[in-house]
mmCIF file of C-alpha atoms and ligand atoms in Angstrom:
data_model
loop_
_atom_site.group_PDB
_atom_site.id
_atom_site.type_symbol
_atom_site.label_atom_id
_atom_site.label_comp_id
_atom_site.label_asym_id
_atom_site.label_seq_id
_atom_site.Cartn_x
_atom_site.Cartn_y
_atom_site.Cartn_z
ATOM 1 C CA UNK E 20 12.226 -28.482 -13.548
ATOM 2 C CA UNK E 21 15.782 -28.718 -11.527
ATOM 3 C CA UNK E 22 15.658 -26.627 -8.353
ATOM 4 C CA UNK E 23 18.360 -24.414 -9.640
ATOM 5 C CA UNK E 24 15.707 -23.374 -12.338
ATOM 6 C CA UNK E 25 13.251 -22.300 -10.150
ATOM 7 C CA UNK E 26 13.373 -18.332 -9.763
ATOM 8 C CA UNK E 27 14.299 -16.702 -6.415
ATOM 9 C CA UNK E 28 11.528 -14.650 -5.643
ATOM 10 C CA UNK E 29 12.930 -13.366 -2.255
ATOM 11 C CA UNK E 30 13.031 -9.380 -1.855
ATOM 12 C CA UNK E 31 14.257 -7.860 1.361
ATOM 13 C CA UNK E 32 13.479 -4.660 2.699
ATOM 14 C CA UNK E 33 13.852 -2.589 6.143
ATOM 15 C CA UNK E 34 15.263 -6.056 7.579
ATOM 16 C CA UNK E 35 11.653 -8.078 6.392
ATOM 17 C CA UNK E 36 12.453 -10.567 4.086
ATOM 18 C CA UNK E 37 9.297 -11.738 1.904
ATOM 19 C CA UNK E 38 8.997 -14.911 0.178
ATOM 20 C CA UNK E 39 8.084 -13.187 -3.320
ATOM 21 C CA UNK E 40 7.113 -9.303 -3.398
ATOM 22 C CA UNK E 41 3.496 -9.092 -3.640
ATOM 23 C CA UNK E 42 1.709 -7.647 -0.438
ATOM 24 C CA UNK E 43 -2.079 -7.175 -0.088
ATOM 25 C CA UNK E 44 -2.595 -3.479 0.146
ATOM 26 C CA UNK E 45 -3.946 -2.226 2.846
ATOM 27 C CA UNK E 46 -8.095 -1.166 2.732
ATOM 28 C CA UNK E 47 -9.233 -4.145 0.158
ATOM 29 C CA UNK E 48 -8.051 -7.103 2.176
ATOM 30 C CA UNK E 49 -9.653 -6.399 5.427
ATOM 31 C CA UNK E 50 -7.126 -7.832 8.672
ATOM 32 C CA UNK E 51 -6.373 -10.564 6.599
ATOM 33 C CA UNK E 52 -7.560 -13.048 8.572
ATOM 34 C CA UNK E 53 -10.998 -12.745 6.445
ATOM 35 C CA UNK E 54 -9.252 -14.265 3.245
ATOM 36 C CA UNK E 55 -7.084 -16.771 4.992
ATOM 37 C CA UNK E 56 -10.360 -19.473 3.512
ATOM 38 C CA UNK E 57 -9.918 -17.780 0.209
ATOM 39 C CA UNK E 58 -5.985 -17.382 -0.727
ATOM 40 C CA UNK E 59 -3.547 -19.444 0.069
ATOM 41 C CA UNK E 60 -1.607 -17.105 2.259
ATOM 42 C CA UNK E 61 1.482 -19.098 1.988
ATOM 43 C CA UNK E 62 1.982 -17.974 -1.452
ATOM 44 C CA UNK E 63 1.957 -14.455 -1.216
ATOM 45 C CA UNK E 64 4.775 -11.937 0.437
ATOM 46 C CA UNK E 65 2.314 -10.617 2.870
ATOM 47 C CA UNK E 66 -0.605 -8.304 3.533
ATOM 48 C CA UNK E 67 -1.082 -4.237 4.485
ATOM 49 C CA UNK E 68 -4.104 -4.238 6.855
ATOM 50 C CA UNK E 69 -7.218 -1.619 6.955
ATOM 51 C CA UNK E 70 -5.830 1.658 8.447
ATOM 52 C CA UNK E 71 -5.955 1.849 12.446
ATOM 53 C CA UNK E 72 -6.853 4.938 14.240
ATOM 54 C CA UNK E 73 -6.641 5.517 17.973
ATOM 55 C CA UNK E 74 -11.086 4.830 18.212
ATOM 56 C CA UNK E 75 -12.753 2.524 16.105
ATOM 57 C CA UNK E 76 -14.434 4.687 13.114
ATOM 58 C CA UNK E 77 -17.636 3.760 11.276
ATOM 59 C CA UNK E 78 -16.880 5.075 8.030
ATOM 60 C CA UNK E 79 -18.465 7.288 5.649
ATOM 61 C CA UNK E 80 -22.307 6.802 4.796
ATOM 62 C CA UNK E 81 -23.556 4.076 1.484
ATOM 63 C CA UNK E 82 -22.596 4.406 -1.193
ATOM 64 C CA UNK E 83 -19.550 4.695 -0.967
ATOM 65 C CA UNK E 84 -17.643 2.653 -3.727
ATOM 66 C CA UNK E 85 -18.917 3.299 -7.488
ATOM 67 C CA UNK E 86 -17.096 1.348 -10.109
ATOM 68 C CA UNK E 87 -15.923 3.359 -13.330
ATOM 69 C CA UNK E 88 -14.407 2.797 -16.475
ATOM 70 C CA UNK E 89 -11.369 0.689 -15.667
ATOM 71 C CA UNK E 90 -11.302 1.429 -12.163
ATOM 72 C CA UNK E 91 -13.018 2.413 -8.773
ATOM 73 C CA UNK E 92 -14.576 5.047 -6.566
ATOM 74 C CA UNK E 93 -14.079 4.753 -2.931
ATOM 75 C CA UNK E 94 -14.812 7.108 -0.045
ATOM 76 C CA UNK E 95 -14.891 4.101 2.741
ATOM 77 C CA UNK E 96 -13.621 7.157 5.219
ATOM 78 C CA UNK E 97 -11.618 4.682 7.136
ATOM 79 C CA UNK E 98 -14.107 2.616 8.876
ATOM 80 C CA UNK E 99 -11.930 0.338 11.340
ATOM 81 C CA UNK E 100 -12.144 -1.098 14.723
ATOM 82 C CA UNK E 101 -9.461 1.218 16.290
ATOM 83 C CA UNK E 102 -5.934 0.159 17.715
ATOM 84 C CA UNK E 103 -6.639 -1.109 20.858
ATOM 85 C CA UNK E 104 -9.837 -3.682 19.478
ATOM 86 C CA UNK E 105 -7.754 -4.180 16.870
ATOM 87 C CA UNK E 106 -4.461 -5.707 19.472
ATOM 88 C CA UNK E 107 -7.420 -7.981 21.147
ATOM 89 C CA UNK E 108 -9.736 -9.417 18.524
ATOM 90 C CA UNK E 109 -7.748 -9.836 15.328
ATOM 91 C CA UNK E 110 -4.184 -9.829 16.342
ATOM 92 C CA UNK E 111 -3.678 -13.484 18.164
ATOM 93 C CA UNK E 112 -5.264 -14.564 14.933
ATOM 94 C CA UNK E 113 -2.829 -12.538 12.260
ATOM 95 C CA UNK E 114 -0.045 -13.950 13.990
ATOM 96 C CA UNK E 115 -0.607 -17.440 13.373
ATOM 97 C CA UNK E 116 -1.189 -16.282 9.204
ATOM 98 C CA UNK E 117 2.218 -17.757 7.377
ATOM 99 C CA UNK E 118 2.680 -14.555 5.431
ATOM 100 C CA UNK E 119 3.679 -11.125 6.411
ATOM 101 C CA UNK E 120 1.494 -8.406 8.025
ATOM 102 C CA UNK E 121 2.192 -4.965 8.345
ATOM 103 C CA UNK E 122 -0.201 -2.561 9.746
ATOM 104 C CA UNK E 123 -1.537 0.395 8.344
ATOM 105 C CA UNK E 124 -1.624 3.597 10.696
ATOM 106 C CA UNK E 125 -3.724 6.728 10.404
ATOM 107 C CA UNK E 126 -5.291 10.036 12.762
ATOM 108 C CA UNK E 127 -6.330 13.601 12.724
ATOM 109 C CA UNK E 128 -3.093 14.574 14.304
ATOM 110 C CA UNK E 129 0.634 14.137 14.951
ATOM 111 C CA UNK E 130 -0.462 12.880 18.601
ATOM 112 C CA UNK E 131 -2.894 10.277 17.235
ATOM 113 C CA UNK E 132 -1.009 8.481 14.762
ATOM 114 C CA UNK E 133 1.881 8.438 17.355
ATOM 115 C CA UNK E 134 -0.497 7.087 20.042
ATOM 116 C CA UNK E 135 -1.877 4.212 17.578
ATOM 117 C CA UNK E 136 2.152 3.114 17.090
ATOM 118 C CA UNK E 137 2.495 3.010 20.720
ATOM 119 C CA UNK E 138 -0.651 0.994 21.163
ATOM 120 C CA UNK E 139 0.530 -1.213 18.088
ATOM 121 C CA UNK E 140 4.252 -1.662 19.632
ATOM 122 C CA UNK E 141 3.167 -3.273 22.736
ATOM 123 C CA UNK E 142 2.028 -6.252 20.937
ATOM 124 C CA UNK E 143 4.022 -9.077 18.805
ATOM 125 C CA UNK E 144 2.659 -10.001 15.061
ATOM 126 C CA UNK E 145 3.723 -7.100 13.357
ATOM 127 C CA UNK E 146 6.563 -6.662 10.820
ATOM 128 C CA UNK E 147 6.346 -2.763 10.099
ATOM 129 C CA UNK E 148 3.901 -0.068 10.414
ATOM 130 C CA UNK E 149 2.390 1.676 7.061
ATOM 131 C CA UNK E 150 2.005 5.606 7.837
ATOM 132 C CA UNK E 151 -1.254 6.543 5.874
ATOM 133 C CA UNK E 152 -0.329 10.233 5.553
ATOM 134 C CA UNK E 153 -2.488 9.856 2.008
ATOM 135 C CA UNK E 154 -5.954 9.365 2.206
ATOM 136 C CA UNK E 155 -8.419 11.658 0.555
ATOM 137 C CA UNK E 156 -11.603 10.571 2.357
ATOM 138 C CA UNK E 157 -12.102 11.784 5.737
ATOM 139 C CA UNK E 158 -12.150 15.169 6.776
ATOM 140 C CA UNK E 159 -8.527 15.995 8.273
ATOM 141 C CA UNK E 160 -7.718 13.105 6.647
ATOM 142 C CA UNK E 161 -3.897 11.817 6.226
ATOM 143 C CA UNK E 162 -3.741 13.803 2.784
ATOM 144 C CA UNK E 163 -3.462 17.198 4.860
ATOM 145 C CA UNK E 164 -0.247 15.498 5.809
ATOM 146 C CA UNK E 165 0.834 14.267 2.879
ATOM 147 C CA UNK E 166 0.806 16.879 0.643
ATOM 148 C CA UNK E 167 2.508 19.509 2.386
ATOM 149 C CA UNK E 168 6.570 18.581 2.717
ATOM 150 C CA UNK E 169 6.807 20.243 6.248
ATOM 151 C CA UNK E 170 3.841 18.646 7.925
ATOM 152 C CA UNK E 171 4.971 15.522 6.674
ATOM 153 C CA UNK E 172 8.130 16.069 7.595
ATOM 154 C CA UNK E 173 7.169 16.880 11.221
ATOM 155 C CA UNK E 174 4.579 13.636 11.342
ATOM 156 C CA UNK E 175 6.705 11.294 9.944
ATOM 157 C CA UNK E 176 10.243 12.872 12.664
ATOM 158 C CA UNK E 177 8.023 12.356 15.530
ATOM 159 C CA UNK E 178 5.955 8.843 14.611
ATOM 160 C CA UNK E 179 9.486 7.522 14.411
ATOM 161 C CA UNK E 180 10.638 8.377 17.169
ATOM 162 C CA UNK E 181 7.529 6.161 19.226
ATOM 163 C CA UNK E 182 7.968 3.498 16.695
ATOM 164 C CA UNK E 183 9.501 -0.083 17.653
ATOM 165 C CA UNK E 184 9.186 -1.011 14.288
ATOM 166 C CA UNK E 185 10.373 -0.210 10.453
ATOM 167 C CA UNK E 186 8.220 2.878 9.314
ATOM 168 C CA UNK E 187 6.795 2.548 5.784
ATOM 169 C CA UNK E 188 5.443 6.226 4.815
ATOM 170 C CA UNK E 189 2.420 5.848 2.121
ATOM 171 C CA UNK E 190 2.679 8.942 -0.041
ATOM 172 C CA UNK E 191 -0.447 10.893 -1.653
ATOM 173 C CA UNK E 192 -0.432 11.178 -5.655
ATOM 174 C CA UNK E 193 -2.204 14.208 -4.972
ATOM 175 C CA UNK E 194 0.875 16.110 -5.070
ATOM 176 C CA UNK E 195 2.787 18.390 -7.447
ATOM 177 C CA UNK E 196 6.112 17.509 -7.195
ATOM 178 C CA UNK E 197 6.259 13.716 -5.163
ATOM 179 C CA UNK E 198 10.067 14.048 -5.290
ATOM 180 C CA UNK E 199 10.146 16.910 -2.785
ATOM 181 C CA UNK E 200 7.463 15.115 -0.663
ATOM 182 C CA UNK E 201 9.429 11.520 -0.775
ATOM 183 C CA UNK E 202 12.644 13.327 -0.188
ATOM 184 C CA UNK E 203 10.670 15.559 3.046
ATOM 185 C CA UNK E 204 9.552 11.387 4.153
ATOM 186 C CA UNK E 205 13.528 10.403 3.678
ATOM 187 C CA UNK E 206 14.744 12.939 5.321
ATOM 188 C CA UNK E 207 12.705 12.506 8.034
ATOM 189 C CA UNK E 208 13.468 9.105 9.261
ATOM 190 C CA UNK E 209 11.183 6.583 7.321
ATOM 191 C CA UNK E 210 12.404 3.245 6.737
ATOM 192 C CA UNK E 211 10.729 2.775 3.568
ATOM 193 C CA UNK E 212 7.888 4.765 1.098
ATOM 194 C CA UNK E 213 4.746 3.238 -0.188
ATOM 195 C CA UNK E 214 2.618 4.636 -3.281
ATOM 196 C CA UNK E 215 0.347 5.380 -4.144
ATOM 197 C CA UNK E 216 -2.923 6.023 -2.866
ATOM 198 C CA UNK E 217 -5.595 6.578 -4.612
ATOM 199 C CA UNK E 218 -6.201 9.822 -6.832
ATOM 200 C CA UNK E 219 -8.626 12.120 -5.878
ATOM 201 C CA UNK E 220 -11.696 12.446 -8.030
ATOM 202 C CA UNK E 221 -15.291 12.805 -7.980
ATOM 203 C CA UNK E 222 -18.365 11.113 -10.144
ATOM 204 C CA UNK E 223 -21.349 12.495 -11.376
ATOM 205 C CA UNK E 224 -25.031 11.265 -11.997
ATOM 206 C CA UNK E 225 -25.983 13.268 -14.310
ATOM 207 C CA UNK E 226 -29.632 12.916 -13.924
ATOM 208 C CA UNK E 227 -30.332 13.760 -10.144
ATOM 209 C CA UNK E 228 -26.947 16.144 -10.528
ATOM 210 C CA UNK E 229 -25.663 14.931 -7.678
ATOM 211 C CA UNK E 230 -22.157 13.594 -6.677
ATOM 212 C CA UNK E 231 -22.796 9.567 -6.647
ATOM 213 C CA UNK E 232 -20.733 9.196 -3.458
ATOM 214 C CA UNK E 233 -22.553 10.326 -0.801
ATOM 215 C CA UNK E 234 -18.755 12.152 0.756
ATOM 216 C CA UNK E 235 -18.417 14.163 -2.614
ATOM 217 C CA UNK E 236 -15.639 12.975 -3.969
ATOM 218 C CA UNK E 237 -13.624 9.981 -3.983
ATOM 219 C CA UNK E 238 -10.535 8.111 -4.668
ATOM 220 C CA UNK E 239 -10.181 6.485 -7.838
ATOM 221 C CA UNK E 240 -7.876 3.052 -8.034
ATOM 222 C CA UNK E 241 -7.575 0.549 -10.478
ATOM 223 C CA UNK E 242 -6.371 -0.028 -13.956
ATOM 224 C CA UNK E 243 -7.217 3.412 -14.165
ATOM 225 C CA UNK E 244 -4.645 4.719 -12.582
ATOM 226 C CA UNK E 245 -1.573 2.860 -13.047
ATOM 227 C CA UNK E 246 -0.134 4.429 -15.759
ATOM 228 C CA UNK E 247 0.171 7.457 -13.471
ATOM 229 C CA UNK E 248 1.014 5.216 -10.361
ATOM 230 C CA UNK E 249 4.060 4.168 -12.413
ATOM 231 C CA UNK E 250 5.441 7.746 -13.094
ATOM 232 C CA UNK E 251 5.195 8.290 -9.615
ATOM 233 C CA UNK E 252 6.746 5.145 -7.905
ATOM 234 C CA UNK E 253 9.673 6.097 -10.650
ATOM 235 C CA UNK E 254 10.243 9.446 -9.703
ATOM 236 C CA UNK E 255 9.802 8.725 -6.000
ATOM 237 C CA UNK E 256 12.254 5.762 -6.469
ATOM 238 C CA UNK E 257 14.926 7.801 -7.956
ATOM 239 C CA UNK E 258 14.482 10.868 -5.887
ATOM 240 C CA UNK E 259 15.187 8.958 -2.305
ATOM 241 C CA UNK E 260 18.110 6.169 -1.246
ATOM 242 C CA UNK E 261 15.474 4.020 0.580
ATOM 243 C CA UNK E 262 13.375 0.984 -0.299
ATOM 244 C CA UNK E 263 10.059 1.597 -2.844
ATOM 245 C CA UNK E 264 6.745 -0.295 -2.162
ATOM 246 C CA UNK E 265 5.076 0.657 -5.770
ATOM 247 C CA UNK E 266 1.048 0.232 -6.235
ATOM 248 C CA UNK E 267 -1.735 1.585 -8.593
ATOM 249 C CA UNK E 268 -3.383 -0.728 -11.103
ATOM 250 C CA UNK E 269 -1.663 -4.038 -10.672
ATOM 251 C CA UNK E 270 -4.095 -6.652 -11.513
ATOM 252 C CA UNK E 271 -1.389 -9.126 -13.359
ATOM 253 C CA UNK E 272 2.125 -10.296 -13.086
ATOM 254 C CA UNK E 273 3.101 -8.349 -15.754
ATOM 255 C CA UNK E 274 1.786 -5.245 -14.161
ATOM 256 C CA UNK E 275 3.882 -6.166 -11.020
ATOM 257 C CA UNK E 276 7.680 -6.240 -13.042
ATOM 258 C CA UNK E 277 6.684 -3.029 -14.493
ATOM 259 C CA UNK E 278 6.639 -1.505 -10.994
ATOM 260 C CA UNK E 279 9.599 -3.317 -9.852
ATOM 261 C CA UNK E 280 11.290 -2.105 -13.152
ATOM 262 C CA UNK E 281 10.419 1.538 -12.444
ATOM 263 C CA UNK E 282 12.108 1.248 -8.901
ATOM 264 C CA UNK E 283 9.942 -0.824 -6.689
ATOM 265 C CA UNK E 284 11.298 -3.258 -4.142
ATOM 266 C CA UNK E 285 7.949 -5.077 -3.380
ATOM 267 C CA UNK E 286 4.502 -4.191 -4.978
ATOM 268 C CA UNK E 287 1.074 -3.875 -3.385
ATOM 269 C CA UNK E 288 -2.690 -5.548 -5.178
ATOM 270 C CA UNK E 289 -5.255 -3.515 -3.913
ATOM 271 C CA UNK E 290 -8.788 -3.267 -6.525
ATOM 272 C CA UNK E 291 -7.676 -6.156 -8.056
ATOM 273 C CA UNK E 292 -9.170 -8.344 -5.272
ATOM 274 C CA UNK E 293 -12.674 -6.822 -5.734
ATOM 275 C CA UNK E 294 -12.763 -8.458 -8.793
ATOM 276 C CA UNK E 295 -11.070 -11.759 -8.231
ATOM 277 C CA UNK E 296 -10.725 -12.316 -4.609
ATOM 278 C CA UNK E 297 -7.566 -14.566 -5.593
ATOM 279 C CA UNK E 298 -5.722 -11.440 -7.180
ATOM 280 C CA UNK E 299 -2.558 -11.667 -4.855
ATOM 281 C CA UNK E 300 -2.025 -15.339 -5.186
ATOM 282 C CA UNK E 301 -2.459 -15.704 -8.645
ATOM 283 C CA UNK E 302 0.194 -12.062 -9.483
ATOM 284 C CA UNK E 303 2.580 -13.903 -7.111
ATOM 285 C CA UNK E 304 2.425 -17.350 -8.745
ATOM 286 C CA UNK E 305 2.144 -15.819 -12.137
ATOM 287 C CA UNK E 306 5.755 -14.010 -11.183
ATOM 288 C CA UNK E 307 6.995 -17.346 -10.988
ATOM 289 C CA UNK E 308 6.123 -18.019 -14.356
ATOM 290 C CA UNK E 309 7.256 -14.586 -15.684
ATOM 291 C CA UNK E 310 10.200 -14.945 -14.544
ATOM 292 C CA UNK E 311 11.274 -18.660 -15.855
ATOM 293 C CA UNK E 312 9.889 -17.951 -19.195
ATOM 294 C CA UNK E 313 12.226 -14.624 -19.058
ATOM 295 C CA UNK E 314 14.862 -16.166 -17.524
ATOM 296 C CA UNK E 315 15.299 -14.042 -14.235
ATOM 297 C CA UNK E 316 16.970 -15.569 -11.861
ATOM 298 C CA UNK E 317 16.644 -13.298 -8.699
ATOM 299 C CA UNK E 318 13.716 -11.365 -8.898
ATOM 300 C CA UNK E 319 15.454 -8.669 -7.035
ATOM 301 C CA UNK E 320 17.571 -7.654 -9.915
ATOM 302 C CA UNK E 321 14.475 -6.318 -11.746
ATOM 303 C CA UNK E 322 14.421 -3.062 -8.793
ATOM 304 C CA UNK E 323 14.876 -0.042 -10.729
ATOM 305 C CA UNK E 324 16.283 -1.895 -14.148
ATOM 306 C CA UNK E 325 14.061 0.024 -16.550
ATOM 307 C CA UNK E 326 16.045 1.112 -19.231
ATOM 308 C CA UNK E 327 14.938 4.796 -19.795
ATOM 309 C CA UNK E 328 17.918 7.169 -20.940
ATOM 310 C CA UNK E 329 18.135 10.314 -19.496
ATOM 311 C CA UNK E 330 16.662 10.844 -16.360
ATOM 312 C CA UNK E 331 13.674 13.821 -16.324
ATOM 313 C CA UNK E 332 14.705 16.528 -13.775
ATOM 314 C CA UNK E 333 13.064 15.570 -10.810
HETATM 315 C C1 LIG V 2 -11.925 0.329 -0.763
HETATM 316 C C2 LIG V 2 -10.536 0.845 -0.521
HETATM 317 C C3 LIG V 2 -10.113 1.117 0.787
HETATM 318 C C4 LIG V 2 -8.822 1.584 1.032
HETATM 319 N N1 LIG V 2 -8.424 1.830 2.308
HETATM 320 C C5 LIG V 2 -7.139 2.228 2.559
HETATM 321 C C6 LIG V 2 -6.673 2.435 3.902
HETATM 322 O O1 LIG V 2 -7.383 2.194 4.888
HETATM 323 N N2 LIG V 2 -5.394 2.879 4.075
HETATM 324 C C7 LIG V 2 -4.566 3.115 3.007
HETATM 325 O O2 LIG V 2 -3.407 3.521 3.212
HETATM 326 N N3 LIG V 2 -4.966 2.905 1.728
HETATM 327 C C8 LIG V 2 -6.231 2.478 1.490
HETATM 328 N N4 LIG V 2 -6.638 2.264 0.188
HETATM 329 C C9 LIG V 2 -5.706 2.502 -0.935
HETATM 330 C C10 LIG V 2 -5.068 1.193 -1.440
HETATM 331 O O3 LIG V 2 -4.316 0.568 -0.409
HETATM 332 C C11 LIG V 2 -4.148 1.481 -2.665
HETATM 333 O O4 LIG V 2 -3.158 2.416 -2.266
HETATM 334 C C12 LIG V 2 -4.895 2.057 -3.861
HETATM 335 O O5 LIG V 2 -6.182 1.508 -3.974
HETATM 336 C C13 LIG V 2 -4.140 1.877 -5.185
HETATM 337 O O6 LIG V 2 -3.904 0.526 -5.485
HETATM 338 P P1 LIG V 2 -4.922 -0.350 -6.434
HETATM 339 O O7 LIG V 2 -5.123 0.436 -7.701
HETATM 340 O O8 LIG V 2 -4.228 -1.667 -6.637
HETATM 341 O O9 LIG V 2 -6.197 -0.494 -5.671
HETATM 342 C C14 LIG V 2 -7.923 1.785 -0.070
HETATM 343 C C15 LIG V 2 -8.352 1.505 -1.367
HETATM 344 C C16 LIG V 2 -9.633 1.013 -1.621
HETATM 345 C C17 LIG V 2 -10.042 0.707 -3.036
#
């Protein structure tokens, strides 16, 4: 093949460029550095890494991931090493990855997600910070955040204003209209929006009649969901002027252009890696292939292409 053949995979976004547009999302490939023996990290755009709160957190109790039909439980409740453990054990190793890292960011309150950016900024290695203002599994979780277009608002104003970096807001699914929330993100400052996180949801043994995750309920990922991911990331895409990171189900290449069709600038592989810890490399080398057999040259002109008619009112 002539090197003027060979598809540009390059997507830019809040001033990162990436060397194709699949990122690791962030709570299924650990800091990274853990899979640097298994993927070849100089293949893929980059990784999201396991939410950071101000303390280190132990999680929620076993079990607490179930599989189901075409997808997963979870209800890890955030277990992490906290901010400041985080700066001095696995940073001076993340830097020397050849692939992107961007860190994902979580608290209880305004004050302590604003407190883990400030920790975060003092240190090099980072390209952007990922706002989890989604997550349905810990008590005063992000999700309080996220669903509610004021308190996001006001989270998202102020963690911006402390943060050094580009701000990448992860929006909840758990919402009734994610226009208004991606719009209340926008409007607020963020560099860039990120969805989705899982879906809220809850499994039942039915023989001991109890909940099979010992928080309750869960959030469900996976093949599962991406139908539904993919009506969001479209709507969210269309509703705001800045850059889409679209997730939910991708597990193949194919999976990946749809989201990039429906609006999204780079795409995130999250439950896919549970099942084949290669997941990342092999959707971003299988783009390479999608894209030569369908002759697309830049794989940037596939943002937001899907051909749909009329828009629904968002
Ligand atoms: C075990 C597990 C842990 C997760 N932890 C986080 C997290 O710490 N922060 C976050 O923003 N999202 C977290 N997520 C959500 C994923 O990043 C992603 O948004 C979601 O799983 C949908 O993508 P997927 O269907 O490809 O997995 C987690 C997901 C799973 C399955």
């Amino acid at each position: 093949m002539i090197a003027s053949h060979i598809p540009d995979l390059r997507v830019r976004f809040c001033g990162i460029e990436l060397r194709n547009p699949v990122l690791a999302a962030s709570g299924t490939f650990g800091y990274g550095v853990e899979f640097e023996d298994i993927v070849a990290l100089n293949k893929i755009g980059g990784f999201v890494t396991k939410g950071l709160s101000r303390e280190a957190m132990a999680g929620n109790p076993a079990p607490r991931l179930i599989e189901t039909a075409a997808g997963m439980l979870n209800a890890v409740g955030l277990q992490n090493v906290g901010a400041t453990e985080f700066v001095k054990s696995k940073l001076p190793a993340i830097r020397n990855l050849p692939c992107v890292a961007i860190a994902n960011v979580f608290g209880t309150t305004i004050g302590a997600y604003c407190a883990v950016i400030q920790t975060l900024n003092e240190a090099d290695g980072i390209a952007a910070y990922e706002l989890n203002a989604s997550c349905p599994n810990t008590h005063n979780g992000g999700m309080v955040f996220g669903t509610d277009p004021l308190m996001l608002h006001e989270l998202v104003q102020r963690a911006k204003a402390v943060s050094r970096r580009p701000l990448i807001v992860k929006l909840s699914p758990n919402v009734t209209s994610i226009a208004v929330i991606a719009r209340a993100a926008a409007d607020a400052g963020a560099d860039a929006l990120s969805l989705v996180n899982t879906f809220l949801s809850l499994s039942i043994d039915a023989k001991t009649r109890k909940a099979r995750l010992s928080h309750g309920t869960g959030g469900l990922s996976g093949p599962a969901i991406k139908p539904l991911a993919l009506r969001l990331v479209y709507e969210a895409a269309h509703a705001v002027e800045i850059p889409v990171l679209g997730m939910g189900g991708i597990t193949t290449a194919e999976d990946a252009v749809e989201f990039m069709l429906a609006g999204a600038t780079a795409v995130q592989v999250g439950t896919a890696s549970y099942a084949d810890p290669r997941a990342v490399e092999r959707i971003a080398e299988g783009l390479t292939k999608w894209c030569t057999r369908q002759r697309v040259d830049k794989i940037a002109s596939l943002t937001g292409a899907l051909e749909m008619g009329p828009r629904p009112p968002l």
